[in-house]
Coordinates of C-alpha atoms and ligand atoms in Angstrom, one line a residue:
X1 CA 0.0 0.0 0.0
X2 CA 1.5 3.7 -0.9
X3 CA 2.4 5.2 2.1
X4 CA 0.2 8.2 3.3
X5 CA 2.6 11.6 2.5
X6 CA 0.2 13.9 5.1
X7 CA 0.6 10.9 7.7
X8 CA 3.3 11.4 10.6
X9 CA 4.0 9.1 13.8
X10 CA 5.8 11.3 16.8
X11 CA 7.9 9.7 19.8
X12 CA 8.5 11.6 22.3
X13 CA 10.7 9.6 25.1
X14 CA 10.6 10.0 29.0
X15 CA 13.8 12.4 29.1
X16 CA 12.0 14.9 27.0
X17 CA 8.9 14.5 29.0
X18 CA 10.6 14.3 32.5
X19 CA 12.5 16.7 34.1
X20 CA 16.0 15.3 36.4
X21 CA 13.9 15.1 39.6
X22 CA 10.9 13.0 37.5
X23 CA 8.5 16.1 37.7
X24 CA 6.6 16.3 34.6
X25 CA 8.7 18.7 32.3
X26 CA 4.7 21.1 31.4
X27 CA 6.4 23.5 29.4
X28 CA 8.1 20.9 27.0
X29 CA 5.1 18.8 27.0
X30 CA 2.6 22.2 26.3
X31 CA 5.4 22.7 23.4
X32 CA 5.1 20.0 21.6
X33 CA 1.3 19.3 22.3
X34 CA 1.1 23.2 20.3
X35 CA 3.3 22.2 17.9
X36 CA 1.4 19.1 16.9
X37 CA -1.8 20.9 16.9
X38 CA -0.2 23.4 14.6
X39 CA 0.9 20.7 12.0
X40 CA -2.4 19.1 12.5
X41 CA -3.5 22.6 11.0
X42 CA -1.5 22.3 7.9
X43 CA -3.6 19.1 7.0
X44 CA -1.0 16.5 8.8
X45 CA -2.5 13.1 10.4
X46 CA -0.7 12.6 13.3
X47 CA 0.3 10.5 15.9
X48 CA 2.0 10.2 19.2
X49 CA 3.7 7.2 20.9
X50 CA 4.5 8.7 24.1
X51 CA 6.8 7.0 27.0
X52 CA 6.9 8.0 30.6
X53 CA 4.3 6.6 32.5
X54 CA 6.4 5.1 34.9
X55 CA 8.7 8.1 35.6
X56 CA 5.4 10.2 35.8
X57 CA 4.0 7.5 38.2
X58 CA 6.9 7.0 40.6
X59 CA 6.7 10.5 40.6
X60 CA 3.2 11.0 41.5
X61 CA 3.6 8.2 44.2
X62 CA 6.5 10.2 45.9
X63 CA 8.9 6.8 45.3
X64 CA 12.0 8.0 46.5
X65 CA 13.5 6.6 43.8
X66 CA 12.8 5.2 40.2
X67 CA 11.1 1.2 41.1
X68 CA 13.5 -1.8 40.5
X69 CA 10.7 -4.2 41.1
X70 CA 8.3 -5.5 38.4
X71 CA 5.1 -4.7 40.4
X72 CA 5.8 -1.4 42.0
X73 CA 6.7 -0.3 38.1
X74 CA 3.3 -1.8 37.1
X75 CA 1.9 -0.4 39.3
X76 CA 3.9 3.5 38.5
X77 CA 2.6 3.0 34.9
X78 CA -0.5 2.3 36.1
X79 CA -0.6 6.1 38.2
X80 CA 1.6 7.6 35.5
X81 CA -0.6 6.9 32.9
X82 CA -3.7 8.3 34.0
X83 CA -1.8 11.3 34.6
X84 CA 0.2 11.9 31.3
X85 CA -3.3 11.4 29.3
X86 CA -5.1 13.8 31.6
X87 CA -2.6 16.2 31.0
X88 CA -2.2 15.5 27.0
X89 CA -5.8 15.8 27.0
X90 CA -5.7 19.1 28.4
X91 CA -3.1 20.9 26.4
X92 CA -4.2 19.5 23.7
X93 CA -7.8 20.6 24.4
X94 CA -6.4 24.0 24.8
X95 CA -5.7 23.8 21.0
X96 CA -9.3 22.8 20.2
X97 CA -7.8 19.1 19.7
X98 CA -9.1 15.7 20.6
X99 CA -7.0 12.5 21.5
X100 CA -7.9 8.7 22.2
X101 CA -5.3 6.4 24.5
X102 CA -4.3 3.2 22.7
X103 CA -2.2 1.3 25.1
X104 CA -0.1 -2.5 23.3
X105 CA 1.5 -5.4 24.2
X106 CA 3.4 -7.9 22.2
X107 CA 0.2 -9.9 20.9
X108 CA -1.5 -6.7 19.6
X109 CA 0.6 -6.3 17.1
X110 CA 2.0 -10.0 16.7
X111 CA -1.5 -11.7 16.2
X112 CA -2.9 -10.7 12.8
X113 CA -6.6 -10.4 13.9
X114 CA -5.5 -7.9 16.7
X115 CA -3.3 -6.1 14.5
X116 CA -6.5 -5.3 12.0
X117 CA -8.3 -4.1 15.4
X118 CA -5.4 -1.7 15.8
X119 CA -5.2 -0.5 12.8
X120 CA -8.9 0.0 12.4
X121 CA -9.1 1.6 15.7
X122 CA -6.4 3.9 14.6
X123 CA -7.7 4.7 10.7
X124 CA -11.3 6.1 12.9
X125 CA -9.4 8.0 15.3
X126 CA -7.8 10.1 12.5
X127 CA -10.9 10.0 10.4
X128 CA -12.8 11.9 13.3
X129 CA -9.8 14.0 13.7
X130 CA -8.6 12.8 16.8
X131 CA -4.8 12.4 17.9
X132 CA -3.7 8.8 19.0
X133 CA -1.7 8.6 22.0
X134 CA -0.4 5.4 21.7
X135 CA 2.1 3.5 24.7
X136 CA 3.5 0.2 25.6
X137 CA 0.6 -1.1 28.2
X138 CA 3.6 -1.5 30.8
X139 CA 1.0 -2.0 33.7
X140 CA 0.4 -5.3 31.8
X141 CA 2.4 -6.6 29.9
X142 CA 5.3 -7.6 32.3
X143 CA 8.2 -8.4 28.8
X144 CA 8.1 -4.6 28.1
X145 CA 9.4 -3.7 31.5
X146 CA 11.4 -6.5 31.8
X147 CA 14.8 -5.3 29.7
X148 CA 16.1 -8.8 28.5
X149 CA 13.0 -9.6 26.2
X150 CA 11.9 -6.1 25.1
X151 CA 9.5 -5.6 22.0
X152 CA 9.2 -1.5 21.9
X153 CA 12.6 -1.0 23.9
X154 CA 10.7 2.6 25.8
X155 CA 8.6 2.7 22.6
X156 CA 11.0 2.9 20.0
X157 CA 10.6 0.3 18.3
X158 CA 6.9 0.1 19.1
X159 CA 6.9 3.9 17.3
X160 CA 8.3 2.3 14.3
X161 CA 5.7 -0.6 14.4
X162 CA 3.0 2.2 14.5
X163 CA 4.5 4.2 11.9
X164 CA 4.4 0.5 9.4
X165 CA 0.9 0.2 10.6
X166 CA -0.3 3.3 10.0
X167 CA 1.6 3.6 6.3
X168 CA 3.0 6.8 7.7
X169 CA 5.5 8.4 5.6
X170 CA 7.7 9.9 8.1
X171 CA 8.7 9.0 11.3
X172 CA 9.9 11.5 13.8
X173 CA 11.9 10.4 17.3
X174 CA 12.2 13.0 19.3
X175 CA 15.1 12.7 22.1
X176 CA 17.2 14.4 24.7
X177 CA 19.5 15.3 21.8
X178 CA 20.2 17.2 18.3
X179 CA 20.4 13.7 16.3
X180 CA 22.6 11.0 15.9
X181 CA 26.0 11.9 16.0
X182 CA 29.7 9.8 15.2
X183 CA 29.9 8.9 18.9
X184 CA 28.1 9.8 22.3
X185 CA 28.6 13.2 23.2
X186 CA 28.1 12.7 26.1
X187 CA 31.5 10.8 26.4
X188 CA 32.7 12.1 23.4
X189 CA 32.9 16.3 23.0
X190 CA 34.2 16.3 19.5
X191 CA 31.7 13.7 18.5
X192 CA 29.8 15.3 15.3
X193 CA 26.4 15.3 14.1
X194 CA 25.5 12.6 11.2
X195 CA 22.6 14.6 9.2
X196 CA 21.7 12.0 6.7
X197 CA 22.2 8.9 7.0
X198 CA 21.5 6.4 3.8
X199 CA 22.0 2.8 5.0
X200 CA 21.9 1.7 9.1
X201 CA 25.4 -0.6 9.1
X202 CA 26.9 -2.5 11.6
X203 CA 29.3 0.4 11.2
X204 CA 26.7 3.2 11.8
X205 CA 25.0 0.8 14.6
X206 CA 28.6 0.9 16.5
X207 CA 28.4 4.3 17.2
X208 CA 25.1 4.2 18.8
X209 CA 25.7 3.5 23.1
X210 CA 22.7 3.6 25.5
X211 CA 21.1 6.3 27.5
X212 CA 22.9 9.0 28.8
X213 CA 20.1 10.2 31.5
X214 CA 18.7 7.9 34.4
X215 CA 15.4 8.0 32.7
X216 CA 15.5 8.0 29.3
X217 CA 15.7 4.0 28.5
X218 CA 16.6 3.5 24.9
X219 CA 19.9 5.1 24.1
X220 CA 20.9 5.2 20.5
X221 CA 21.1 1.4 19.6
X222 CA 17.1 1.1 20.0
X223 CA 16.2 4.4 18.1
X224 CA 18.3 3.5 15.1
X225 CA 17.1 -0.5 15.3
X226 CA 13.4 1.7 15.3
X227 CA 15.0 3.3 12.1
X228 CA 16.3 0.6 10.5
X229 CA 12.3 -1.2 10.8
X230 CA 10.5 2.1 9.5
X231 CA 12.9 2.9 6.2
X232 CA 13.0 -1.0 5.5
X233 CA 8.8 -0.1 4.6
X234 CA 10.5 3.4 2.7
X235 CA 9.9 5.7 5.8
X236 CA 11.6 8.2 6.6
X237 CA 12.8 8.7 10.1
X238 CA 14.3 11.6 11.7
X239 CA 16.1 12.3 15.3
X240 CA 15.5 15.5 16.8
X241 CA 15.7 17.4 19.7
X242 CA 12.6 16.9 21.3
X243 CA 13.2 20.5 23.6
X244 CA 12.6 21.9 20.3
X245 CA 9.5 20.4 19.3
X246 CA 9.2 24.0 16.6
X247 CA 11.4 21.9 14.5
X248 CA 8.3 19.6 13.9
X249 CA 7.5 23.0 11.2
X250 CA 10.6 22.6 9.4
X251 CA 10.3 19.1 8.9
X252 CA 7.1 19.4 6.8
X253 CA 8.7 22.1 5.3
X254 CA 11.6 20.0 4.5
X255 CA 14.1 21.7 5.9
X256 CA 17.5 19.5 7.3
X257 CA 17.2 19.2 11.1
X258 CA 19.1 16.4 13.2
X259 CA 19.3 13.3 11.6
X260 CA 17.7 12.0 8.3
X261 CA 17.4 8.5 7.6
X262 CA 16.1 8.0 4.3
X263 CA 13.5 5.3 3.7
X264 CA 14.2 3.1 1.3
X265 CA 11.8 2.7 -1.7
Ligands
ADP1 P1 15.0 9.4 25.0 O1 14.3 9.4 26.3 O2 14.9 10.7 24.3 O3 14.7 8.2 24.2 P2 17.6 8.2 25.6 O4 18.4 8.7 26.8 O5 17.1 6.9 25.6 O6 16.6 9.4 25.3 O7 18.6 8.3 24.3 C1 19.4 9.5 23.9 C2 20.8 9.4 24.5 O8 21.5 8.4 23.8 C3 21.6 10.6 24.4 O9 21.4 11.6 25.3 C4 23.1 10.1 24.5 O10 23.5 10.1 25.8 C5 22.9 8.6 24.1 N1 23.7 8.3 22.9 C6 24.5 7.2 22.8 N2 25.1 7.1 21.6 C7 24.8 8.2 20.9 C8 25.1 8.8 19.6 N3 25.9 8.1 18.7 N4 24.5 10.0 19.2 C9 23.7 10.6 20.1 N5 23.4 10.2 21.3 C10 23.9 9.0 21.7

């Protein structure tokens, strides 16, 4: 099936959302939710895979720190959830916007009669106008949380699932950072920013390391092994900051901002 041009899936991870302490970072998160509104406006379908229930939740519950144990994070995601749609709902309802929660685990998009449900669910939402919010349903599904036998890897992979779903044409990751760069700046202060990238090579996927921040979950290796999913269908996928989430209107205006990787056709 041609891939819709006017169709964009948005990740927005838990470093973006969070601030260092785990309060809810409003002003990023009121950002982006304008920003999206704004595209929305120029005749985009969009959709959001958005992380940080658990961060949001341990939070919320006062945890003095981020939970080790399988149940108390269930049971963070559980909180944390609620509150990260209450709040998307209202900024987004300050932009005159609607959104719907759709919440997966492995089988929903493994087994092919719940991965019609999904995309069905998700072709009316956009139909009516309404923005997605889509997340890993941690509170459930117990291999999401546990690391060794991740599916979404904090919803980067599951953003590229959605994005195959959906036939999007363009998938945009938005991280703690300006893209992908040569090494990890954070180790590395001459590392330099890769703007395009063309083919995702054992080379390339050497240079990726893991998360720099205590809550941000992915690192590198899981946002370009979400890239390397999406361009195999021909999307293309960009990093970008996600503190600039302005850069969302360059993007549809094609402009080069962090890092390109071109879907292949
Ligand atoms: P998010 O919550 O946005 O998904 P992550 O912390 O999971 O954020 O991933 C982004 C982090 O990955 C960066 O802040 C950086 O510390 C780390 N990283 C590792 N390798 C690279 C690289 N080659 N280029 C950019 N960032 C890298």
């Amino acid at each position: 099936m041609a891939l819709s041009k006017k169709r964009i899936v948005v990740k927005v991870g838990t470093s973006t959302l969070t601030n260092e302490n785990g309060d809810i970072n409003i002003r990023e998160m009121d950002l982006l939710c304008r920003a999206l509104s704004g595209m929305e406006n120029l005749g985009y379908d969009l959709i959001l895979v958005s992380s940080g229930a658990i961060a949001v939740g341990a939070n919320k519950m006062r945890l003095a720190q981020k939970p080790k144990e399988l149940r108390m994070k269930q049971a963070a995601a559980s909180v944390g959830q609620l509150e990260l749609m209450h709040l998307y709902d209202k900024l987004f309802g300050e932009y005159n916007r609607m959104v719907g929660q759709i919440l997966l685990s492995n089988e929903d998009v493994q087994i092919p009669e719940r991965r019609e449900n999904l995309t069905n669910t998700l072709e009316a939402l956009l139909e009516n106008h309404i923005i997605p919010i889509v997340n890993e349903n941690d509170s459930i599904s117990h291999t999401e949380i546990e690391s060794d036998q991740k599916l979404f890897s904090d919803n980067d992979k599951l953003s590229a699932i959605v994005a195959v779903f959906a036939n999007a044409s363009k998938l945009v990751i938005l991280s703690d950072i300006e893209g992908f760069y040569d090494s990890n700046p954070h180790e590395n202060p001459g590392a330099k920013l890769i703007s395009r990238v063309e083919e995702i090579d054992d080379n390339l996927m050497r240079n990726a390391g893991g998360s720099g921040s205590n809550r941000g979950t992915g690192g590198m290796i899981t946002k370009l092994e979400a890239a390397k999913l999406a361009t195999s269908h021909g999307i293309d996928v960009l990093i970008v900051n996600g503190q600039k989430p302005e850069l969302l209107y360059d993007i549809a205006d094609k402009k080069v901002v962090g890092t390109l990787f071109v879907g292949k056709n």
